Short mmCIF file of C-alpha atoms in Angstrom, two decimals:
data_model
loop_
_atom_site.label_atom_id
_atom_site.label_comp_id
_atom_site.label_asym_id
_atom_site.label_seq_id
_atom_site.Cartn_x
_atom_site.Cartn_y
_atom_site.Cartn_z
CA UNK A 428 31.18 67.85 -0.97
CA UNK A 429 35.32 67.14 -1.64
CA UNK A 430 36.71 63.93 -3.52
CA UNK A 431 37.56 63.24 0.05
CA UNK A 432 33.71 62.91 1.58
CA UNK A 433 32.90 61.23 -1.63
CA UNK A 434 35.61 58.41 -1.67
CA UNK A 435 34.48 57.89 2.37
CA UNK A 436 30.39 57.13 0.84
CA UNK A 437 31.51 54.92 -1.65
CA UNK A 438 33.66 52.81 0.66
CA UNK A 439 30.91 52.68 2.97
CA UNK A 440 28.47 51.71 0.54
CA UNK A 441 31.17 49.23 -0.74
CA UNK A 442 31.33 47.66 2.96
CA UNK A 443 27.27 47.51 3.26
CA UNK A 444 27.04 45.80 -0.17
CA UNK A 445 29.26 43.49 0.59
CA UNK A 446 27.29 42.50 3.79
CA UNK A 447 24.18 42.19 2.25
CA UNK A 448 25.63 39.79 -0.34
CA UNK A 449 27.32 37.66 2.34
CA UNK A 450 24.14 37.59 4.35
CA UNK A 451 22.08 36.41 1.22
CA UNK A 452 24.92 33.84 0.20
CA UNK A 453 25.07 32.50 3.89
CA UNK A 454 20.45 32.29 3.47
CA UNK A 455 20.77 30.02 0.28
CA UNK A 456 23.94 28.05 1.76
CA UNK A 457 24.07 24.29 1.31
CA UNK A 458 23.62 23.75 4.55
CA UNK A 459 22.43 20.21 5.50
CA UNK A 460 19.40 20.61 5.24
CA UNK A 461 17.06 17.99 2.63
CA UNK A 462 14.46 19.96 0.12
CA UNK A 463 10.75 19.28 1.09
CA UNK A 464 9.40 16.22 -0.76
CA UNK A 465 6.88 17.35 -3.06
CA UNK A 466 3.14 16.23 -2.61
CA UNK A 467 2.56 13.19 -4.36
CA UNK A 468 -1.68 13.57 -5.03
CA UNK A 469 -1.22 16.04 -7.88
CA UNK A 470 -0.50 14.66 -11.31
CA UNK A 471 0.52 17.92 -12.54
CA UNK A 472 3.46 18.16 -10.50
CA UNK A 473 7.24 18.18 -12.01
CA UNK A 474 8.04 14.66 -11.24
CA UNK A 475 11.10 14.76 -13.36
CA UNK A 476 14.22 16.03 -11.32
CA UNK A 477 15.21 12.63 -10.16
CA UNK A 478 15.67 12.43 -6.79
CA UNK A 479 11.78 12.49 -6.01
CA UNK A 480 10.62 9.63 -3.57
CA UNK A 481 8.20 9.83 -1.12
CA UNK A 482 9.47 8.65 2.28
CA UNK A 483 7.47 5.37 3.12
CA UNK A 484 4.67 5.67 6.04
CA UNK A 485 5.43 5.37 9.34
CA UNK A 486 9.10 5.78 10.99
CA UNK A 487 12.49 3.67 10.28
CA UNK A 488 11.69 2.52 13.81
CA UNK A 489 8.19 1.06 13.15
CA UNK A 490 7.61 -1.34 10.81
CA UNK A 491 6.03 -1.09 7.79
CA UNK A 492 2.86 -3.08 6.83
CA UNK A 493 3.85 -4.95 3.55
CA UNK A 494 -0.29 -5.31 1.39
CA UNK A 495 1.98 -7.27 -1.40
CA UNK A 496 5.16 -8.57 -3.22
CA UNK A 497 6.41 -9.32 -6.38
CA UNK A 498 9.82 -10.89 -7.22
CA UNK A 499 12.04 -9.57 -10.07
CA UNK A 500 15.28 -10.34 -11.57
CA UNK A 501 18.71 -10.53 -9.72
CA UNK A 502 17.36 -10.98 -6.37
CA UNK A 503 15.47 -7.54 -6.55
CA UNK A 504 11.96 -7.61 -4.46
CA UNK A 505 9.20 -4.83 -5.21
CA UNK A 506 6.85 -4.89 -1.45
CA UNK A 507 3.54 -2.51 -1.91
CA UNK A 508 2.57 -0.52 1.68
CA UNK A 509 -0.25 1.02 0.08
CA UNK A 510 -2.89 1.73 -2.77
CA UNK A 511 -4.74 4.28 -1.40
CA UNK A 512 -7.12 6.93 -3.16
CA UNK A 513 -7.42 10.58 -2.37
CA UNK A 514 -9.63 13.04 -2.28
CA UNK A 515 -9.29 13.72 -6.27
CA UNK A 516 -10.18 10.39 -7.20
CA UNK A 517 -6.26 9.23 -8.01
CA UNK A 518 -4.94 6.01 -6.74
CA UNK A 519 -1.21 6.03 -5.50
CA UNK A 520 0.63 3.07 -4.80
CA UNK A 521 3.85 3.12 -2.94
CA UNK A 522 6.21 0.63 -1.05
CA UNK A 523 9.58 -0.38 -1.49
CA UNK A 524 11.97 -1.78 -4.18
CA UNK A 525 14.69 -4.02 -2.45
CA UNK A 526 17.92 -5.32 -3.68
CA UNK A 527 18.33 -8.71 -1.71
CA UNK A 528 20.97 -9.92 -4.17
CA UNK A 529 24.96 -9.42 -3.52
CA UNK A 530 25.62 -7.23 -5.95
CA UNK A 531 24.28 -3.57 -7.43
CA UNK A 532 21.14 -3.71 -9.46
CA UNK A 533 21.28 -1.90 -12.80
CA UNK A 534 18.94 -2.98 -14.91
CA UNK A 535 16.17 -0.15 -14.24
CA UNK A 536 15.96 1.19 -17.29
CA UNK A 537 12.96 -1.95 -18.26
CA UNK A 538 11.13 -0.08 -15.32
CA UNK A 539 10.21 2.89 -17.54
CA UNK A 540 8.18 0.71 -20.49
CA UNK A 541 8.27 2.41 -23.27
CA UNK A 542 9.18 5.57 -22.04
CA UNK A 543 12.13 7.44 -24.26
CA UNK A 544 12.41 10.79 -22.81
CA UNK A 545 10.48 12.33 -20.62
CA UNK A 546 11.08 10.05 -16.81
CA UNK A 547 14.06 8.09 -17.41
CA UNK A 548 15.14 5.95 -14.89
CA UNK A 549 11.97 5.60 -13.58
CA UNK A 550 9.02 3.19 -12.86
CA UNK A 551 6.81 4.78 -15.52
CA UNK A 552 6.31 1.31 -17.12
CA UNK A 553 3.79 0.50 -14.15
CA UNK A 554 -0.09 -0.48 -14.88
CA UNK A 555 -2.80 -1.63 -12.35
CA UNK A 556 -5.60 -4.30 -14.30
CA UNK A 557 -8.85 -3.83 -13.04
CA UNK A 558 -9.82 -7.44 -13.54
CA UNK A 559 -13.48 -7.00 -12.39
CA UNK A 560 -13.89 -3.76 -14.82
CA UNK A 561 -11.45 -5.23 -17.41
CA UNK A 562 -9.47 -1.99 -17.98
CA UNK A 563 -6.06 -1.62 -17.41
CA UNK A 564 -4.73 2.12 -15.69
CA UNK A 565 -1.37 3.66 -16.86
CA UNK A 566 0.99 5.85 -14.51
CA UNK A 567 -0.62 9.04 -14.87
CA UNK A 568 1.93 12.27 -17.06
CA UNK A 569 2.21 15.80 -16.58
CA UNK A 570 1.80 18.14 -19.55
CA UNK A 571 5.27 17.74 -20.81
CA UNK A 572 4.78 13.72 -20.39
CA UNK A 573 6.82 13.33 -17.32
CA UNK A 574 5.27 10.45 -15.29
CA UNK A 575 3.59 11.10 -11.40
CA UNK A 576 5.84 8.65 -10.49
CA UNK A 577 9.61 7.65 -9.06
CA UNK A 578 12.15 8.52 -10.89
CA UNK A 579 16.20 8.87 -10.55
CA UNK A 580 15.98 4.84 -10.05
CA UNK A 581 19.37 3.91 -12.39
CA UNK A 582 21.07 1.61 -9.27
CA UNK A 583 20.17 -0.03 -6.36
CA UNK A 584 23.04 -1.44 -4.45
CA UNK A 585 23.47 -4.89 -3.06
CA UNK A 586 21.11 -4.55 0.43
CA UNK A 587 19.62 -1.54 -0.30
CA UNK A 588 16.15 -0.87 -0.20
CA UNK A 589 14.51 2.43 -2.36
CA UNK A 590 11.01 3.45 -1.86
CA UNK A 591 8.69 4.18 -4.65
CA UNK A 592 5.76 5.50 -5.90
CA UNK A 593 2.93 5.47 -9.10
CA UNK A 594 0.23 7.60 -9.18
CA UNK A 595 -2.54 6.67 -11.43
CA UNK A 596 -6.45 7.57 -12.67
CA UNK A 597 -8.09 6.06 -9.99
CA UNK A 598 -10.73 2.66 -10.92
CA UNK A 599 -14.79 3.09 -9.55
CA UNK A 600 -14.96 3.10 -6.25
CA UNK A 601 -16.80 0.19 -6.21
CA UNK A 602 -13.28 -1.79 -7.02
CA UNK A 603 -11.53 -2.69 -4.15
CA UNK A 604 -8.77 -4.78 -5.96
CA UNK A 605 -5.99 -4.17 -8.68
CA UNK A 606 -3.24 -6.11 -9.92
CA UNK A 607 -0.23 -4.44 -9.80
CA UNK A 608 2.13 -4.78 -12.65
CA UNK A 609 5.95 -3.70 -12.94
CA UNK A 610 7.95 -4.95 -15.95
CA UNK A 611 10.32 -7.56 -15.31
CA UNK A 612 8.42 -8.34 -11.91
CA UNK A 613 5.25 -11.03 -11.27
CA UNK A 614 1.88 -8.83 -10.65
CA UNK A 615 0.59 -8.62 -7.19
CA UNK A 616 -2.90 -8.23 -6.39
CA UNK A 617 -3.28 -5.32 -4.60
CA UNK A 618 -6.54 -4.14 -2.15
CA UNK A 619 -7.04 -0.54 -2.12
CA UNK A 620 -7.83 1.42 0.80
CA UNK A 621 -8.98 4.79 1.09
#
């Protein structure tokens, strides 16, 4: 084979290279396109990247059954759509924190209790009393401590509402009730379901 065939393969294999790469660039483009919300039943999952939340239940057109609410500082509203138990015997609650005030909520950071590291801006400061079994449940943690719970929570603006949820161990099944406790908020009794 001459210099000549050989500088003709390499070009060509230069050229089919180059659309490969553009084809796999153009696959893992930005796109517009949201990431799939992970599950929220497993307690094992990585709940730490921040912009976790599960969507609430039903669709922005239908509204949303509110089971509870608690009022917290600056206007700020925390409304509970469910406490429901799956089939591993964990109880997640989830709703809605809204920012009725007229300006941007910062003060999250008392959401996390005494959480340093591991969820930041989060609401891994949330408990649920069994008041019947007198034992109080804390958000449940991965391995490495992160909570199975909302986190990337560092503003709310003025009118907006973020949903939320806390997964925890779940109580006997013969309770039916919990209070549900979020620093800086009142408790709201909450009936399970499920």
């Amino acid at each position: 084979m001459s210099i000549r065939h050989k500088v003709k393969v390499r070009g060509g294999a230069a050229v089919a290279v180059a659309a490969v790469l553009s084809l796999t660039l153009a696959g893992c483009g930005g796109g517009d396109e949201k990431p799939k919300e992970p599950q929220k039943s497993a307690p094992s999952q990585n709940q730490g990247s921040g912009a976790e939340k599960p969507a609430p239940s039903g669709s922005s057109s239908t509204p949303v059954e509110v089971i509870a609410t608690a009022k917290g500082p600056a206007g700020v509203v925390l409304e509970i759509n469910s406490a429901e138990r799956d089939q591993d015997g964990y109880l997640t609650v989830s709703g809605q924190l809204k920012n009725t005030g007229s300006q941007a909520f910062v003060r999250t950071s008392e959401w996390n209790g005494v959480e340093k590291n591991a969820s930041p801006a989060s609401v891994a400061g949330a408990t649920l009393v069994d008041s019947v079994g007198k034992k109080r449940y804390y958000v449940l943690r991965d391995t490495e401590g992160r909570c199975a719970c909302t986190t990337g929570l560092s503003r709310i603006a003025a009118g907006e509402s973020v949903p939320f949820f806390a997964q925890f161990p779940g109580p006997p099944t013969t309770t039916t009730e919990v209070v549900f406790g979020l620093p800086t908020f009142a408790t709201a009794t909450v009936k399970i379901s499920g």
